[in-house]
PDB file of C-alpha atoms in Angstrom:
ATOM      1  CA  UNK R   1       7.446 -10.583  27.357  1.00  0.00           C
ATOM      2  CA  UNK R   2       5.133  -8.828  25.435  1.00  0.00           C
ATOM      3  CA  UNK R   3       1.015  -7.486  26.498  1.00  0.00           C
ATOM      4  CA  UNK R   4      -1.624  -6.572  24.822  1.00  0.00           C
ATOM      5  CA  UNK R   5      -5.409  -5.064  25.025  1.00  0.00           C
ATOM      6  CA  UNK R   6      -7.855  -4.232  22.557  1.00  0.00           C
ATOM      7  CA  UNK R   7      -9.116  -0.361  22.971  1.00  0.00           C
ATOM      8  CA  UNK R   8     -12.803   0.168  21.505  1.00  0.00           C
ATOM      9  CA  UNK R   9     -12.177   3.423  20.748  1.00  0.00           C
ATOM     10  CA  UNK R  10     -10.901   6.958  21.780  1.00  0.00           C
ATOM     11  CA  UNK R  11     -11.958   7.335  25.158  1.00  0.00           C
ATOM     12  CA  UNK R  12     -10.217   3.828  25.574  1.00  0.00           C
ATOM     13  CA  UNK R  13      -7.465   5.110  24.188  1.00  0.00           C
ATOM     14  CA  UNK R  14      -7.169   8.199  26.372  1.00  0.00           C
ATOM     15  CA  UNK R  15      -7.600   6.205  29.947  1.00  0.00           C
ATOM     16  CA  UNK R  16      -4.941   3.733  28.769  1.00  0.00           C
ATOM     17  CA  UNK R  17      -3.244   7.051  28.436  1.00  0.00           C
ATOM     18  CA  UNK R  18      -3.821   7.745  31.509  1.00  0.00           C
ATOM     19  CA  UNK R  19      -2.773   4.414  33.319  1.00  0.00           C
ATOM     20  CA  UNK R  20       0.344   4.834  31.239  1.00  0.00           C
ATOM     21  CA  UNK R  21       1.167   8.019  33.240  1.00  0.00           C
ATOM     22  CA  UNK R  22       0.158   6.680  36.761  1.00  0.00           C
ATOM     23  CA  UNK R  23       2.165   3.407  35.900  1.00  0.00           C
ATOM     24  CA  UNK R  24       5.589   5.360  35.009  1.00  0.00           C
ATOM     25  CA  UNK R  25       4.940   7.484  37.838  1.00  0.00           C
ATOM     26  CA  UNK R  26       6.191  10.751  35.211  1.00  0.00           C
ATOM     27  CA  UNK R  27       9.263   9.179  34.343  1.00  0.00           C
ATOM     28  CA  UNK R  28      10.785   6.972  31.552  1.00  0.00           C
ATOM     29  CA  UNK R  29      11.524   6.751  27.743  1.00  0.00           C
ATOM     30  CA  UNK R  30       8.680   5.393  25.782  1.00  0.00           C
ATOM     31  CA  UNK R  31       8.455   5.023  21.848  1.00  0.00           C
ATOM     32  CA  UNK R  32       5.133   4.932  20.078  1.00  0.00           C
ATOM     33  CA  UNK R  33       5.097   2.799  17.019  1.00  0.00           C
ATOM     34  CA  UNK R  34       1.916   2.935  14.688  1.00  0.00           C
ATOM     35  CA  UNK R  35       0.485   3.916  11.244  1.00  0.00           C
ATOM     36  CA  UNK R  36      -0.534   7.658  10.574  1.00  0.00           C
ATOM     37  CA  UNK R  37      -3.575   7.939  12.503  1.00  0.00           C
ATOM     38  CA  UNK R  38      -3.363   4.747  14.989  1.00  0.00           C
ATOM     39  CA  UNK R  39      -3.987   6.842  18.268  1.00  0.00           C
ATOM     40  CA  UNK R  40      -0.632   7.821  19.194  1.00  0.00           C
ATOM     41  CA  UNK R  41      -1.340  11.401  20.223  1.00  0.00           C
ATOM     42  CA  UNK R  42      -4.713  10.388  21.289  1.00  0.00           C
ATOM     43  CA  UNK R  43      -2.872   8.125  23.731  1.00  0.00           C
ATOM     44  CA  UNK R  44      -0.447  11.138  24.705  1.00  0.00           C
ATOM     45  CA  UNK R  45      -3.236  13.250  25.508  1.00  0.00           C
ATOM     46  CA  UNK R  46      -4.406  10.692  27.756  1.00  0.00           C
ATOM     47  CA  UNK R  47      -0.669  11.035  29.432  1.00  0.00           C
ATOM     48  CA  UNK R  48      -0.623  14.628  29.700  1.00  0.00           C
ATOM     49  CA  UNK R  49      -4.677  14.690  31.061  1.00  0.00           C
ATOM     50  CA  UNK R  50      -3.437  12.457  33.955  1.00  0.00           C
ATOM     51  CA  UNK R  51      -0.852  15.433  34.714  1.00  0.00           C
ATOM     52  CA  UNK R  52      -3.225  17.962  35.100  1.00  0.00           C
ATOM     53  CA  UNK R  53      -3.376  19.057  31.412  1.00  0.00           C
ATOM     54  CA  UNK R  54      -6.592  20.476  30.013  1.00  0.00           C
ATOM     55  CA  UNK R  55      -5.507  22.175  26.448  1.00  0.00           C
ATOM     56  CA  UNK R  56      -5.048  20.744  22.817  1.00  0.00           C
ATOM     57  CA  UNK R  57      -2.585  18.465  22.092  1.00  0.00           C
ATOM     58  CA  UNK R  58      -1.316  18.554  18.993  1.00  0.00           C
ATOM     59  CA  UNK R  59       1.367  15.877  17.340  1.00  0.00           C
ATOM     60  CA  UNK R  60       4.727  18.359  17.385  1.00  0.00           C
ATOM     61  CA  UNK R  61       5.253  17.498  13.603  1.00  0.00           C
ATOM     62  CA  UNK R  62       6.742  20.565  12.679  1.00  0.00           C
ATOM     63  CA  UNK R  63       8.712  21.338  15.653  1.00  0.00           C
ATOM     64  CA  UNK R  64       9.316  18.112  16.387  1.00  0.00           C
ATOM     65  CA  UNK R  65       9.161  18.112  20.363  1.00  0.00           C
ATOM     66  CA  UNK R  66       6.574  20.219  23.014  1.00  0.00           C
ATOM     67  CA  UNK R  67       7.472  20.369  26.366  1.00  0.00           C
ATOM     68  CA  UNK R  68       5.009  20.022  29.163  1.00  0.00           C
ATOM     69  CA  UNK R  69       5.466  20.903  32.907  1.00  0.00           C
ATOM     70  CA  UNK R  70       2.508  19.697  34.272  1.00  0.00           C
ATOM     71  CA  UNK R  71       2.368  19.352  38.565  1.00  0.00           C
ATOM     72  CA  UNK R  72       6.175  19.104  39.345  1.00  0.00           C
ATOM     73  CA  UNK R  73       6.158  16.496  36.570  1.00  0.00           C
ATOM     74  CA  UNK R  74       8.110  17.010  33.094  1.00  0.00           C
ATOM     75  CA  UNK R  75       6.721  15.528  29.961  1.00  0.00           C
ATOM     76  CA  UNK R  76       8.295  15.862  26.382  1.00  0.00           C
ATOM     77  CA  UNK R  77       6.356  15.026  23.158  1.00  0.00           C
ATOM     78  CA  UNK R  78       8.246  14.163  20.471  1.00  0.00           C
ATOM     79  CA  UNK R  79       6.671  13.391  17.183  1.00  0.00           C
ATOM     80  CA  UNK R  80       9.471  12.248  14.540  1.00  0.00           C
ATOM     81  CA  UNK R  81       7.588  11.736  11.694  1.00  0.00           C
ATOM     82  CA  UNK R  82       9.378  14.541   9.320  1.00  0.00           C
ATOM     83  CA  UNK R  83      12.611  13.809  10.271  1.00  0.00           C
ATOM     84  CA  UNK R  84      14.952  13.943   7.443  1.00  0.00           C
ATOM     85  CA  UNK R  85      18.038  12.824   9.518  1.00  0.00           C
ATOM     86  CA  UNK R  86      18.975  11.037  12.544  1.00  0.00           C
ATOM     87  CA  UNK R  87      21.451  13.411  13.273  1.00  0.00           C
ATOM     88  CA  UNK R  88      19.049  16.512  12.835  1.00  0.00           C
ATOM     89  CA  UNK R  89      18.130  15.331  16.461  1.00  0.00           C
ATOM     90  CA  UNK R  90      22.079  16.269  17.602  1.00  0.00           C
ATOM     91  CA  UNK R  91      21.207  20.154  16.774  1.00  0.00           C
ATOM     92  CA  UNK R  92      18.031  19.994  18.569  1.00  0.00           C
ATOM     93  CA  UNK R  93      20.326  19.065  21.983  1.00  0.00           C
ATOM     94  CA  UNK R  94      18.176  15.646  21.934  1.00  0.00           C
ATOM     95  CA  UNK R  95      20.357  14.234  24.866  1.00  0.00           C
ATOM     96  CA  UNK R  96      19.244  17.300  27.339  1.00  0.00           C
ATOM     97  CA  UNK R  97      15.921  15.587  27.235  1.00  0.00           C
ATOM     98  CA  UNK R  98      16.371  12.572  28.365  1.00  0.00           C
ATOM     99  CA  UNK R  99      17.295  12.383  32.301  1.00  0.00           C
ATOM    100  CA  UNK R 100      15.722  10.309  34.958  1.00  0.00           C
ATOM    101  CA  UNK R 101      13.776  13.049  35.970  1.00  0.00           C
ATOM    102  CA  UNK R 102      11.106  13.435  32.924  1.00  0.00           C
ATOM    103  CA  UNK R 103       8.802  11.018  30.714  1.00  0.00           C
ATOM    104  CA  UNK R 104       9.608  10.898  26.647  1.00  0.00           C
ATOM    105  CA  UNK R 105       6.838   9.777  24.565  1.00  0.00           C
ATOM    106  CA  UNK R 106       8.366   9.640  21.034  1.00  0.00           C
ATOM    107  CA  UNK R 107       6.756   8.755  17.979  1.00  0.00           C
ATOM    108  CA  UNK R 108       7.765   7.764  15.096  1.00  0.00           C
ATOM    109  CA  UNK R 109      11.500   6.776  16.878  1.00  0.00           C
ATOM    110  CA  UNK R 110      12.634   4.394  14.294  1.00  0.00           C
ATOM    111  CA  UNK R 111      13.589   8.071  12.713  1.00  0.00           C
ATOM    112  CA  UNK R 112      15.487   8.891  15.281  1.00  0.00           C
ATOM    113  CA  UNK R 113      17.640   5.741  15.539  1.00  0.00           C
ATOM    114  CA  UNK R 114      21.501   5.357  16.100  1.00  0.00           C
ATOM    115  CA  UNK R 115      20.642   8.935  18.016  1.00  0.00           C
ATOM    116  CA  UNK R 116      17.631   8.189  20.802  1.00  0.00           C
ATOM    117  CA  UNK R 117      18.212   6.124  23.764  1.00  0.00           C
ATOM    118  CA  UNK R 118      16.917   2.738  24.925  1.00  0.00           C
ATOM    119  CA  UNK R 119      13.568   3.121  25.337  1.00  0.00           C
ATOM    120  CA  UNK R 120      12.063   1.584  28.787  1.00  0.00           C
ATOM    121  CA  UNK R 121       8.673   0.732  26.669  1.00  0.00           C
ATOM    122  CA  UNK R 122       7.677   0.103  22.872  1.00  0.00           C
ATOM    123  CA  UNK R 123       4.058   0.800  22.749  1.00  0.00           C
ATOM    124  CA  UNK R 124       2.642  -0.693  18.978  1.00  0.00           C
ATOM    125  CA  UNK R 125      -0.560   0.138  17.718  1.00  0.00           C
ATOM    126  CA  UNK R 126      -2.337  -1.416  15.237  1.00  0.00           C
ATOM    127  CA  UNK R 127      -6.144  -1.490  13.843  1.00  0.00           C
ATOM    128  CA  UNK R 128      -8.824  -4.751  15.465  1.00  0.00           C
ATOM    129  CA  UNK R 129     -11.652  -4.068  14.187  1.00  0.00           C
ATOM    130  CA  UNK R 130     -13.718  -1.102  15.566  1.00  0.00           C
ATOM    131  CA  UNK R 131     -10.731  -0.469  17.438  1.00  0.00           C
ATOM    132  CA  UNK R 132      -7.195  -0.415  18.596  1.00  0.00           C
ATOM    133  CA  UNK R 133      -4.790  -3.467  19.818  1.00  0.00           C
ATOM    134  CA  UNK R 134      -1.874  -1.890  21.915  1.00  0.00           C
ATOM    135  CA  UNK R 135       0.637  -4.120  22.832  1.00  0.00           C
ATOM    136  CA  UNK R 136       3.738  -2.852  24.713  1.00  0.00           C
ATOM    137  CA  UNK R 137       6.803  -4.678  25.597  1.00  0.00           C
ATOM    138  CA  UNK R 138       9.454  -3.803  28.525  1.00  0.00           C
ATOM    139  CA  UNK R 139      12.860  -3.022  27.205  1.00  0.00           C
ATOM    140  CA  UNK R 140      14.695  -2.388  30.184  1.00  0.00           C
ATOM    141  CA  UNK R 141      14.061  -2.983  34.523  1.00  0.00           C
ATOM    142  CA  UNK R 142      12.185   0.118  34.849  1.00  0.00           C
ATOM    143  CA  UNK R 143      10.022  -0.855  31.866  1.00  0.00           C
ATOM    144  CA  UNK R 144       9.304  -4.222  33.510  1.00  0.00           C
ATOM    145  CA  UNK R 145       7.639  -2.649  36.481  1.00  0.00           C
ATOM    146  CA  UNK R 146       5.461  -0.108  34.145  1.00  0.00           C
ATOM    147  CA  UNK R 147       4.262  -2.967  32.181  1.00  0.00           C
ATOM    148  CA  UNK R 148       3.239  -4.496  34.977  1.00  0.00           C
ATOM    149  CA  UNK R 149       1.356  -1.855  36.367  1.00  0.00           C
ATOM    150  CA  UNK R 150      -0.251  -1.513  33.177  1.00  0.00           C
ATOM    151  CA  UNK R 151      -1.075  -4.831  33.248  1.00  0.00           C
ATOM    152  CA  UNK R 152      -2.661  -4.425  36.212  1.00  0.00           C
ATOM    153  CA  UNK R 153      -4.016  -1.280  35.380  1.00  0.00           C
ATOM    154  CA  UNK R 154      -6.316  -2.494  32.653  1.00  0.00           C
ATOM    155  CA  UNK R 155      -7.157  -5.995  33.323  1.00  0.00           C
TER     156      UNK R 155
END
């Protein structure tokens, strides 16, 4: 099953953000699909704000992942968008990441793939006008119940 809102703009973006943190509860593995400049890190800032974050965030092109502890909770940004490699992920010690215990938002993970792990949400953004239209599908059990509470969340 897949849902889907239209976002007017960046503050839209930003609570959706947000419900997307209070809905995984700081956990899970979610990829963010879009074109350059779709909202993606707009929509992790939203993430990290509902943690307690009040800094910049930046897309971790370069560096390709930024760690945030943020009120007991762990949250890894991973932007994959200069990733030459899948296997470039291997010598960053990818796997250490990903353990019950933090939430992954990855863009950009079709670079990553044959190396990242099942994701428990696909989040896709595209342009609607004005706006965004976010649709995000449940990939695994745990994903089920976040899209739900998103559902929820923003209806």
């Amino acid at each position: 099953m897949q849902y889907q809102r239209v976002l007017a703009d960046e503050t839209a973006m930003v609570a959706f953000g947000k419900d997307l943190a209070n809905a995984s509860g700081g956990r899970g593995v979610v990829f963010l699909q879009g074109d350059l400049g779709m909202g993606k890190t707009t929509l992790c800032r939203g993430v990290l704000q509902a943690f307690g974050h009040t800094g910049a965030v930046k897309s971790p092109t370069y560096t390709l992942v930024e760690p945030y502890e943020l009120a007991g909770n762990l949250v890894y940004h991973f932007d994959l968008y200069r990733l030459a490699d899948p296997e470039e992920l291997e010598y960053l010690g990818i796997r250490d990441y990903f353990d019950n215990q933090a939430l992954c938002l990855i863009e950009w993970p079709d670079k990553g793939a044959g190396i990242l792990p099942k994701p428990d949400l696909t989040l896709s953004i595209t342009v609607e006008g004005q706006g965004r239209r976010i649709k995000w599908q449940p990939k695994t059990q745990f994903g089920q119940q976040v899209a739900d509470k998103l559902l929820e969340q923003t209806t």
